[in-house]
Amino acid sequence: GLLVVDTHSKPSAARALMDQLKAKLNKPVKYVVESHFHWDHSQGAEAYPSAWPQGLEIVASDATRESIELKGIPRVKRQIVDVPKEIDGLKTELGKTTDAKKKAELEGNIKEAESYLAELKAMKFALPSLTIDRGMILHGKTREVQILFMGKAHTDGDVFVYLPRERFIATGDALHGWVPYMNDSHPFDWIRTLKAVEQLDFDYSVGGHGDVMRGKAMFQMWEQYFTDLLAETTRAYTSGATIAQSVTSVTAALSPKYASKFPATFKEDVVENIQKVYRVVSGQTQ
C-alpha cells in the first residue's frame, strides 16, 4: 500500500495525482497524512476515502484536525464570498486590455477561478480519521514510517513524515524552498522545532513547495533567518519604530544576507514576515 503526504488544494487536483499513482504504482493508498491545515495541503482530502473506501486513514495532529474545523472550513466559506469578487475584477481588467497575450492570460485565470469556485461550493470536508498528539510509527513489512509532531512551527500542528531506513523526511511547510509563510506561525517555537527535527538522521527532505533539499543546510539557514528576523524586528520595535518603519529597516538589514538564498521575490515576500513578528513582539498576537 501507499502513504501520501498532503492532499493538494482541491479534490480535482487530488484526483489527478491519484490517477498518476494508479497508473505508475497500482497499489491502494492506505494512509494520507495532512502535514498541517492550510488549504493548499488539505482541501483535496475528500477525494481519497471515496477512491479507497476500505481501510484508508487520514492522519494528522490533534491540533490540525481542530484547525481544519475552526479555521480551514470557515476560510473556505469566506473564499466562496471572495472569489466571485476576484472574478469580477479579472473580467473588468479583461474588458480594458487590448494586448492579446494579456487577454489570453486573463481568460485563463477567469476560467480557472470559476472552476475553483465551483469546487469550493461542492466541497465536502473529510476530517482526519486518526490523530496524534506526539507521534506514531507504521511498521510495514519492508518500511518503517514515523509520523512526528515535534512542536509548533508554521502552524500549531505541523507533522513530519520520517523514514529512518531511507534517511528521508517530508517537512510540509515547516521547511521548503520559498520564503516562509508566517501568518499562522509561532516564530520562537519554529526555531526550536527545526532544531529538534535536525537531530534526526536523514540525508534529504521534501518540503511543501520547491525542490528536493539535500543535507541539513536549509534547516540551518531557516533557523538563522528566523533568529535574525526576530532580533532585527525586536530591535526596531523597542526603538519606537512603527510597523511600516520596521518593514523598511528590517528589510534593509536582512536583504544583504538572505536575498540570494531565497527566490528573487524575497524583498516583497519578507514584508509579511516582518509584520507578523512585529505583531508578536508587540504583544498583538502570539
XYZ file of N, CA, C and O in Angstrom, residues 99-276:
712
model
N -4.082 44.037 -25.263
C -2.942 43.163 -25.553
C -3.409 41.716 -25.637
O -4.016 41.192 -24.693
N -3.134 41.060 -26.759
C -3.631 39.706 -26.994
C -3.082 38.704 -25.978
O -3.813 37.833 -25.483
N -1.799 38.818 -25.656
C -1.187 37.901 -24.696
C -1.792 38.074 -23.313
O -2.115 37.093 -22.624
N -1.964 39.320 -22.896
C -2.561 39.601 -21.597
C -4.010 39.127 -21.552
O -4.478 38.600 -20.539
N -4.722 39.323 -22.665
C -6.122 38.907 -22.731
C -6.234 37.394 -22.565
O -7.099 36.894 -21.830
N -5.366 36.657 -23.244
C -5.391 35.200 -23.124
C -5.083 34.749 -21.699
O -5.693 33.802 -21.174
N -4.130 35.437 -21.053
C -3.782 35.119 -19.667
C -4.965 35.358 -18.740
O -5.272 34.542 -17.871
N -5.643 36.493 -18.920
C -6.797 36.819 -18.086
C -7.938 35.832 -18.304
O -8.597 35.413 -17.345
N -8.170 35.459 -19.549
C -9.228 34.493 -19.836
C -8.944 33.156 -19.149
O -9.845 32.509 -18.616
N -7.672 32.750 -19.166
C -7.284 31.520 -18.476
C -7.481 31.633 -16.975
O -7.963 30.696 -16.325
N -7.127 32.783 -16.406
C -7.293 32.998 -14.967
C -8.765 32.982 -14.568
O -9.133 32.459 -13.509
N -9.603 33.571 -15.407
C -11.040 33.589 -15.127
C -11.607 32.173 -15.148
O -12.363 31.774 -14.252
N -11.232 31.415 -16.167
C -11.711 30.039 -16.277
C -11.275 29.203 -15.076
O -12.061 28.435 -14.512
N -10.022 29.372 -14.670
C -9.503 28.625 -13.515
C -10.221 29.033 -12.237
O -10.570 28.176 -11.410
N -10.452 30.328 -12.047
C -11.130 30.813 -10.845
C -12.573 30.323 -10.791
O -13.080 29.955 -9.718
N -13.243 30.321 -11.938
C -14.636 29.848 -11.976
C -14.713 28.354 -11.664
O -15.621 27.899 -10.952
N -13.749 27.586 -12.169
C -13.705 26.156 -11.881
C -13.441 25.917 -10.395
O -14.069 25.045 -9.764
N -12.514 26.699 -9.831
C -12.194 26.567 -8.405
C -13.400 26.916 -7.541
O -13.701 26.227 -6.563
N -14.119 27.968 -7.912
C -15.303 28.365 -7.155
C -16.344 27.254 -7.152
O -16.963 26.977 -6.112
N -16.533 26.610 -8.292
C -17.492 25.512 -8.364
C -17.091 24.377 -7.420
O -17.943 23.775 -6.749
N -15.789 24.095 -7.347
C -15.319 23.049 -6.430
C -15.507 23.453 -4.976
O -15.874 22.636 -4.134
N -15.257 24.714 -4.672
C -15.456 25.188 -3.307
C -16.903 25.003 -2.865
O -17.181 24.562 -1.743
N -17.832 25.330 -3.751
C -19.247 25.242 -3.402
C -19.691 23.801 -3.180
O -20.613 23.543 -2.398
N -19.038 22.870 -3.874
C -19.417 21.457 -3.760
C -18.577 20.689 -2.745
O -18.815 19.497 -2.522
N -17.628 21.354 -2.115
C -16.650 20.661 -1.277
C -17.281 20.021 -0.056
O -18.077 20.627 0.654
N -16.909 18.757 0.166
C -17.302 18.024 1.379
C -16.018 17.740 2.148
O -15.085 17.144 1.619
N -15.972 18.163 3.371
C -14.722 18.114 4.124
C -14.529 16.748 4.768
O -15.369 16.275 5.536
N -13.402 16.113 4.442
C -13.027 14.844 5.052
C -12.018 15.150 6.156
O -10.844 15.408 5.893
N -12.486 15.141 7.386
C -11.609 15.431 8.515
C -10.679 14.244 8.784
O -11.009 13.103 8.443
N -9.518 14.504 9.386
C -8.643 13.392 9.761
C -9.385 12.351 10.585
O -10.143 12.690 11.510
N -9.180 11.089 10.249
C -9.839 9.995 10.962
C -8.968 9.425 12.070
O -9.438 8.658 12.909
N -7.686 9.800 12.056
C -6.731 9.312 13.055
C -5.815 10.466 13.426
O -5.151 11.027 12.553
N -5.800 10.859 14.709
C -4.968 11.990 15.113
C -3.948 11.564 16.164
O -4.130 10.589 16.886
N -2.866 12.348 16.212
C -1.771 12.068 17.142
C -1.466 13.316 17.967
O -1.693 14.432 17.513
N -0.967 13.111 19.173
C -0.530 14.261 19.970
C 0.984 14.423 19.909
O 1.498 15.537 19.985
N 1.713 13.325 19.716
C 3.173 13.393 19.608
C 3.706 12.632 18.395
O 4.545 13.130 17.676
N 3.254 11.420 18.202
C 3.770 10.662 17.079
C 3.193 9.270 17.001
O 2.527 8.793 17.924
N 3.413 8.640 15.861
C 3.043 7.241 15.689
C 4.020 6.619 14.692
O 4.645 7.319 13.892
N 4.150 5.309 14.760
C 5.043 4.583 13.862
C 4.245 3.523 13.121
O 3.515 2.742 13.740
N 4.376 3.521 11.793
C 3.782 2.481 10.966
C 4.876 1.447 10.674
O 5.894 1.778 10.067
N 4.651 0.227 11.123
C 5.635 -0.841 10.928
C 5.191 -1.698 9.747
O 4.390 -2.625 9.900
N 5.698 -1.395 8.561
C 5.393 -2.205 7.391
C 6.342 -3.376 7.267
O 7.298 -3.514 8.037
N 6.074 -4.227 6.285
C 6.927 -5.403 6.108
C 8.338 -5.024 5.679
O 9.309 -5.687 6.025
N 8.448 -3.955 4.894
C 9.769 -3.568 4.380
C 10.131 -2.123 4.713
O 11.218 -1.673 4.356
N 9.242 -1.415 5.390
C 9.492 0.013 5.605
C 8.868 0.471 6.912
O 7.760 0.074 7.259
N 9.600 1.303 7.639
C 9.073 1.942 8.843
C 8.835 3.421 8.539
O 9.682 4.096 7.957
N 7.668 3.922 8.911
C 7.330 5.329 8.708
C 6.958 5.942 10.050
O 6.038 5.463 10.722
N 7.663 6.990 10.419
C 7.366 7.711 11.649
C 6.651 9.016 11.313
O 7.128 9.791 10.479
N 5.513 9.239 11.943
C 4.745 10.477 11.773
C 4.872 11.244 13.078
O 4.406 10.786 14.121
N 5.547 12.392 13.034
C 6.033 13.044 14.249
C 5.527 14.475 14.389
O 5.631 15.272 13.450
N 4.998 14.798 15.559
C 4.755 16.189 15.930
C 5.900 16.604 16.839
O 6.086 16.034 17.915
N 6.683 17.595 16.413
C 7.900 17.985 17.123
C 7.773 19.356 17.794
O 8.733 19.849 18.367
N 6.598 19.971 17.688
C 6.406 21.292 18.268
C 5.755 22.230 17.267
O 5.682 21.947 16.064
N 5.284 23.355 17.757
C 4.655 24.352 16.887
C 5.691 24.950 15.938
O 6.857 25.083 16.281
N 5.242 25.333 14.754
C 6.159 25.912 13.761
C 5.362 26.772 12.788
O 4.880 27.843 13.156
N 5.215 26.307 11.553
C 4.440 27.003 10.524
C 2.983 27.176 10.966
O 2.340 28.176 10.658
N 2.455 26.176 11.673
C 1.158 26.252 12.337
C 1.333 25.624 13.717
O 2.443 25.259 14.105
N 0.218 25.445 14.425
C 0.326 24.816 15.748
C 0.248 23.298 15.681
O 0.297 22.631 16.714
N 0.161 22.728 14.452
C 0.008 21.283 14.367
C 0.848 20.584 13.324
O 0.532 19.459 12.913
N 1.958 21.192 12.873
C 2.777 20.590 11.812
C 3.277 19.195 12.201
O 3.766 18.999 13.318
N 3.172 18.256 11.251
C 3.795 16.953 11.465
C 4.816 16.698 10.358
O 4.719 17.235 9.252
N 5.793 15.883 10.705
C 6.861 15.476 9.789
C 6.730 13.977 9.533
O 6.392 13.221 10.454
N 6.995 13.561 8.310
C 6.934 12.142 7.962
C 8.364 11.672 7.710
O 9.017 12.099 6.758
N 8.832 10.800 8.568
C 10.246 10.423 8.609
C 10.403 8.938 8.320
O 9.751 8.095 8.945
N 11.268 8.627 7.354
C 11.612 7.250 7.028
C 13.072 7.019 7.410
O 13.992 7.384 6.660
N 13.327 6.451 8.586
C 14.713 6.338 9.063
C 15.598 5.467 8.184
O 16.760 5.804 7.967
N 15.074 4.361 7.668
C 15.902 3.474 6.858
C 16.302 4.154 5.548
O 17.437 4.013 5.082
N 15.381 4.908 4.960
C 15.652 5.599 3.695
C 16.329 6.947 3.915
O 16.672 7.626 2.953
N 16.450 7.363 5.174
C 17.108 8.621 5.540
C 16.444 9.805 4.827
O 17.085 10.654 4.225
N 15.116 9.841 4.939
C 14.289 10.831 4.232
C 13.264 11.426 5.198
O 12.746 10.734 6.082
N 12.950 12.708 5.002
C 11.890 13.327 5.793
C 11.084 14.290 4.925
O 11.633 15.008 4.086
N 9.759 14.249 5.093
C 8.853 15.209 4.450
C 8.483 16.255 5.496
O 8.050 15.908 6.597
N 8.661 17.523 5.155
C 8.577 18.591 6.154
C 7.337 19.461 6.045
O 7.167 20.374 6.855
N 6.466 19.210 5.061
C 5.346 20.124 4.879
C 5.861 21.535 4.646
O 6.889 21.734 3.994
N 5.165 22.523 5.211
C 5.604 23.906 5.050
C 6.431 24.403 6.231
O 6.729 25.597 6.323
N 6.828 23.488 7.126
C 7.747 23.877 8.194
C 9.140 24.153 7.643
O 9.950 24.829 8.278
N 9.410 23.624 6.431
C 10.667 23.903 5.738
C 10.459 23.612 4.256
O 9.968 22.543 3.898
N 10.795 24.573 3.407
C 10.661 24.364 1.967
C 11.572 25.335 1.228
O 12.431 25.977 1.832
N 11.391 25.465 -0.078
C 12.324 26.231 -0.894
C 11.947 27.676 -1.131
O 12.628 28.373 -1.887
N 10.857 28.148 -0.522
C 10.420 29.523 -0.709
C 10.631 30.321 0.570
O 11.105 29.799 1.576
N 10.256 31.591 0.548
C 10.255 32.392 1.769
C 9.140 31.869 2.671
O 8.030 31.610 2.189
N 9.383 31.682 3.959
C 8.342 31.136 4.837
C 7.072 31.981 4.832
O 7.131 33.209 4.756
N 5.926 31.299 4.908
C 4.644 31.968 5.142
C 4.381 31.884 6.638
O 4.333 30.793 7.211
N 4.195 33.032 7.298
C 4.216 33.052 8.756
C 2.915 33.477 9.420
O 2.851 33.568 10.651
N 1.857 33.716 8.668
C 0.657 34.305 9.265
C 0.039 33.460 10.368
O -0.543 33.994 11.318
N 0.121 32.131 10.266
C -0.424 31.254 11.311
C 0.687 30.628 12.148
O 0.461 29.633 12.845
N 1.862 31.214 12.098
C 3.035 30.558 12.681
C 3.282 30.971 14.136
O 2.659 31.889 14.673
N 4.245 30.275 14.733
C 4.734 30.548 16.087
C 6.251 30.703 15.971
O 6.999 29.714 16.077
N 6.725 31.926 15.712
C 8.127 32.128 15.309
C 9.168 31.586 16.282
O 10.140 30.956 15.854
N 9.016 31.846 17.584
C 10.015 31.375 18.544
C 10.022 29.845 18.598
O 11.091 29.218 18.605
N 8.831 29.236 18.604
C 8.736 27.778 18.617
C 9.306 27.175 17.338
O 9.876 26.081 17.362
N 9.120 27.883 16.223
C 9.551 27.353 14.927
C 11.044 27.053 14.936
O 11.489 26.020 14.423
N 11.831 27.931 15.531
C 13.279 27.702 15.606
C 13.571 26.435 16.399
O 14.361 25.577 15.974
N 12.929 26.295 17.559
C 13.159 25.117 18.401
C 12.735 23.829 17.685
O 13.410 22.796 17.784
N 11.624 23.899 16.957
C 11.131 22.714 16.259
C 12.091 22.288 15.156
O 12.407 21.098 15.010
N 12.590 23.243 14.374
C 13.554 22.908 13.324
C 14.820 22.299 13.923
O 15.378 21.342 13.368
N 15.280 22.844 15.030
C 16.475 22.299 15.671
C 16.240 20.860 16.138
O 17.137 20.000 16.042
N 15.030 20.580 16.634
C 14.717 19.229 17.094
C 14.671 18.258 15.910
O 15.210 17.146 15.980
N 14.044 18.666 14.822
C 13.954 17.810 13.643
C 15.337 17.569 13.047
O 15.647 16.469 12.584
N 16.171 18.577 13.095
C 17.517 18.475 12.529
C 18.342 17.378 13.199
O 19.289 16.846 12.607
N 17.979 17.012 14.418
C 18.717 15.972 15.131
C 18.426 14.571 14.592
O 19.164 13.621 14.871
N 17.342 14.432 13.809
C 17.050 13.140 13.197
C 18.094 12.816 12.133
O 18.738 13.702 11.590
N 18.207 11.542 11.810
C 19.244 11.086 10.889
C 18.655 10.953 9.480
O 17.977 9.968 9.167
N 18.883 11.954 8.635
C 18.373 11.902 7.264
C 19.349 12.618 6.332
O 20.132 13.462 6.747
N 19.262 12.264 5.050
C 20.141 12.835 4.024
C 19.426 13.832 3.122
O 20.058 14.707 2.545
N 18.117 13.663 2.960
C 17.399 14.587 2.092
C 15.962 14.743 2.564
O 15.423 13.905 3.301
N 15.336 15.828 2.149
C 13.989 16.152 2.592
C 13.209 16.776 1.449
O 13.783 17.321 0.510
N 11.898 16.684 1.557
C 10.994 17.313 0.595
C 10.015 18.177 1.370
O 9.352 17.695 2.293
N 9.956 19.452 1.009
C 9.033 20.368 1.649
C 7.729 20.474 0.889
O 7.518 19.819 -0.133
N 6.851 21.328 1.387
C 5.558 21.522 0.746
C 5.642 22.265 -0.570
O 4.699 22.232 -1.363
N 6.749 22.939 -0.825
C 6.956 23.700 -2.061
C 8.447 23.657 -2.390
O 9.278 23.624 -1.502
N 8.773 23.686 -3.676
C 10.176 23.762 -4.065
C 10.794 22.399 -4.312
O 10.126 21.365 -4.327
N 12.099 22.403 -4.465
C 12.836 21.216 -4.884
C 13.226 20.328 -3.706
O 13.093 20.710 -2.540
N 13.738 19.149 -4.034
C 14.320 18.273 -3.023
C 15.494 18.986 -2.363
O 16.280 19.667 -3.031
N 15.595 18.864 -1.040
C 16.670 19.519 -0.288
C 17.646 18.457 0.218
O 17.236 17.486 0.850
N 18.912 18.641 -0.086
C 19.947 17.693 0.326
C 20.605 18.157 1.623
O 20.877 19.343 1.795
N 20.888 17.230 2.501
C 21.556 17.570 3.745
C 20.692 18.422 4.664
O 19.463 18.423 4.563
N 21.346 19.177 5.538
C 20.629 19.948 6.549
C 20.922 21.438 6.466
O 20.560 22.205 7.367
N 21.537 21.856 5.367
C 21.906 23.262 5.239
C 20.683 24.172 5.235
O 20.714 25.272 5.807
N 19.579 23.722 4.619
C 18.382 24.550 4.582
C 17.777 24.704 5.978
O 17.279 25.774 6.333
N 17.826 23.652 6.773
C 17.368 23.748 8.157
C 18.148 24.838 8.884
O 17.571 25.701 9.556
N 19.446 24.792 8.756
C 20.298 25.745 9.464
C 20.095 27.166 8.962
O 20.117 28.123 9.746
N 19.883 27.308 7.649
C 19.654 28.642 7.105
C 18.345 29.230 7.620
O 18.277 30.391 8.014
N 17.283 28.426 7.636
C 15.992 28.922 8.144
C 16.083 29.256 9.632
O 15.514 30.253 10.081
N 16.766 28.421 10.394
C 16.920 28.705 11.825
C 17.588 30.065 12.026
O 17.157 30.874 12.855
N 18.651 30.339 11.262
C 19.355 31.615 11.381
C 18.496 32.762 10.864
O 18.492 33.856 11.431
N 17.745 32.510 9.786
C 16.859 33.540 9.240
C 15.826 33.960 10.284
O 15.612 35.157 10.516
N 15.176 32.997 10.912
C 14.179 33.337 11.937
C 14.828 34.071 13.110
O 14.269 35.026 13.650
N 16.011 33.617 13.505
C 16.723 34.273 14.610
C 17.023 35.723 14.272
O 16.778 36.630 15.086
N 17.535 35.980 13.079
C 17.851 37.351 12.668
C 16.583 38.181 12.472
O 16.543 39.364 12.826
N 15.547 37.567 11.906
C 14.274 38.268 11.711
C 13.697 38.714 13.046
O 13.248 39.868 13.198
N 13.718 37.827 14.032
C 13.212 38.169 15.364
C 14.060 39.258 16.013
O 13.532 40.209 16.594
N 15.384 39.133 15.905
C 16.279 40.102 16.537
C 16.129 41.487 15.908
O 16.016 42.505 16.625
N 16.115 41.556 14.590
C 16.027 42.855 13.906
C 14.669 43.512 14.121
O 14.585 44.733 14.316
N 13.603 42.716 14.092
C 12.274 43.282 14.293
C 12.086 43.726 15.737
O 11.476 44.781 16.000
N 12.618 42.964 16.677
C 12.557 43.375 18.086
C 13.323 44.674 18.297
O 12.866 45.581 19.006
N 14.488 44.784 17.658
C 15.290 46.000 17.762
C 14.508 47.203 17.210
O 14.491 48.284 17.826
N 13.842 47.014 16.101
C 13.059 48.103 15.517
C 11.894 48.495 16.424
O 11.641 49.677 16.664
N 11.199 47.489 16.944
C 10.037 47.779 17.802
C 10.445 48.513 19.079
O 9.827 49.505 19.463
N 11.510 48.033 19.734
C 11.919 48.642 21.000
C 12.506 50.042 20.809
O 12.562 50.821 21.759
N 12.902 50.348 19.578
C 13.406 51.707 19.307
C 12.266 52.689 19.053
O 12.513 53.885 18.870
N 11.023 52.155 19.018
C 9.871 53.021 18.800
C 9.384 53.079 17.367
O 8.479 53.855 17.043
N 9.936 52.250 16.489
C 9.536 52.265 15.078
C 8.117 51.741 14.918
O 7.682 50.831 15.633
N 7.386 52.321 13.966
C 6.082 51.800 13.601
C 6.263 50.525 12.798
O 7.385 50.182 12.393
N 5.170 49.843 12.524
C 5.270 48.617 11.741
C 5.773 48.923 10.329
O 6.581 48.168 9.774
N 5.341 50.044 9.759
C 5.807 50.417 8.417
C 7.289 50.754 8.421
O 8.044 50.355 7.520
N 7.730 51.475 9.437
C 9.144 51.814 9.559
C 9.982 50.547 9.782
O 11.093 50.430 9.251
N 9.431 49.617 10.538
C 10.141 48.364 10.797
C 10.315 47.557 9.526
O 11.369 46.952 9.293
N 9.290 47.536 8.679
C 9.397 46.822 7.402
C 10.568 47.371 6.602
O 11.381 46.608 6.041
N 10.697 48.684 6.555
C 11.779 49.302 5.784
C 13.151 48.959 6.354
O 14.058 48.528 5.628
N 13.304 49.125 7.667
C 14.627 48.927 8.269
C 15.022 47.457 8.328
O 16.188 47.102 8.079
N 14.075 46.580 8.641
C 14.400 45.153 8.756
C 14.676 44.553 7.372
O 15.575 43.726 7.213
N 13.919 44.972 6.368
C 14.191 44.511 5.005
C 15.605 44.895 4.589
O 16.346 44.085 4.012
N 15.988 46.122 4.895
C 17.336 46.581 4.553
C 18.403 45.787 5.302
O 19.477 45.501 4.762
N 18.103 45.421 6.545
C 19.080 44.680 7.344
C 19.223 43.227 6.893
O 20.327 42.667 6.910
N 18.117 42.610 6.484
C 18.142 41.186 6.149
C 18.533 40.898 4.697
O 19.089 39.839 4.399
N 18.233 41.823 3.801
C 18.407 41.546 2.367
C 19.834 41.187 1.963
O 20.033 40.244 1.171
N 20.867 41.880 2.458
C 22.224 41.508 2.029
C 22.590 40.064 2.355
O 23.339 39.425 1.613
N 22.040 39.544 3.439
C 22.382 38.194 3.884
C 21.480 37.132 3.265
O 21.944 36.006 3.000
N 20.198 37.467 3.021
C 19.238 36.420 2.680
C 18.613 36.532 1.289
O 18.029 35.556 0.811
N 18.705 37.665 0.626
C 18.049 37.811 -0.677
C 18.561 36.778 -1.682
O 17.791 36.260 -2.503
N 19.834 36.456 -1.621
C 20.415 35.492 -2.566
C 20.093 34.041 -2.194
O 20.277 33.132 -3.006
N 19.619 33.821 -0.969
C 19.333 32.466 -0.510
C 17.886 32.058 -0.726
O 17.533 30.884 -0.579
N 17.034 33.028 -1.033
C 15.632 32.781 -1.294
C 15.320 33.185 -2.732
O 16.163 33.777 -3.416
N 14.107 32.889 -3.227
C 13.732 33.333 -4.579
C 13.849 34.847 -4.751
O 13.929 35.600 -3.774
N 13.819 35.280 -5.992
C 14.070 36.683 -6.328
C 13.052 37.646 -5.746
O 13.309 38.853 -5.672
N 11.906 37.127 -5.316
C 10.857 37.972 -4.733
C 11.056 38.206 -3.238
O 10.133 38.665 -2.561
N 12.242 37.919 -2.714
C 12.469 37.990 -1.266
C 12.039 39.321 -0.667
O 11.354 39.371 0.364
N 12.419 40.436 -1.275
C 12.136 41.748 -0.680
C 10.637 42.027 -0.574
O 10.213 42.771 0.308
N 9.858 41.462 -1.475
C 8.406 41.594 -1.369
C 7.847 40.595 -0.357
O 6.982 40.931 0.459
N 8.358 39.368 -0.392
C 7.816 38.308 0.457
C 8.143 38.509 1.931
O 7.369 38.095 2.805
N 9.285 39.130 2.228
C 9.700 39.283 3.620
C 8.822 40.268 4.381
O 8.777 40.257 5.617
N 8.072 41.092 3.667
C 7.247 42.121 4.323
C 6.262 41.488 5.307
O 6.154 41.926 6.462
N 5.538 40.446 4.864
C 4.566 39.810 5.755
C 5.252 39.124 6.933
O 4.683 39.058 8.032
N 6.458 38.611 6.723
C 7.212 38.014 7.830
C 7.506 39.052 8.904
O 7.329 38.814 10.110
N 7.953 40.222 8.482
C 8.272 41.295 9.430
C 7.013 41.759 10.153
O 7.011 41.963 11.379
N 5.925 41.904 9.416
C 4.665 42.336 10.023
C 4.185 41.330 11.068
O 3.719 41.718 12.138
N 4.318 40.039 10.766
C 3.922 39.005 11.716
C 4.762 39.082 12.985
O 4.226 39.083 14.109
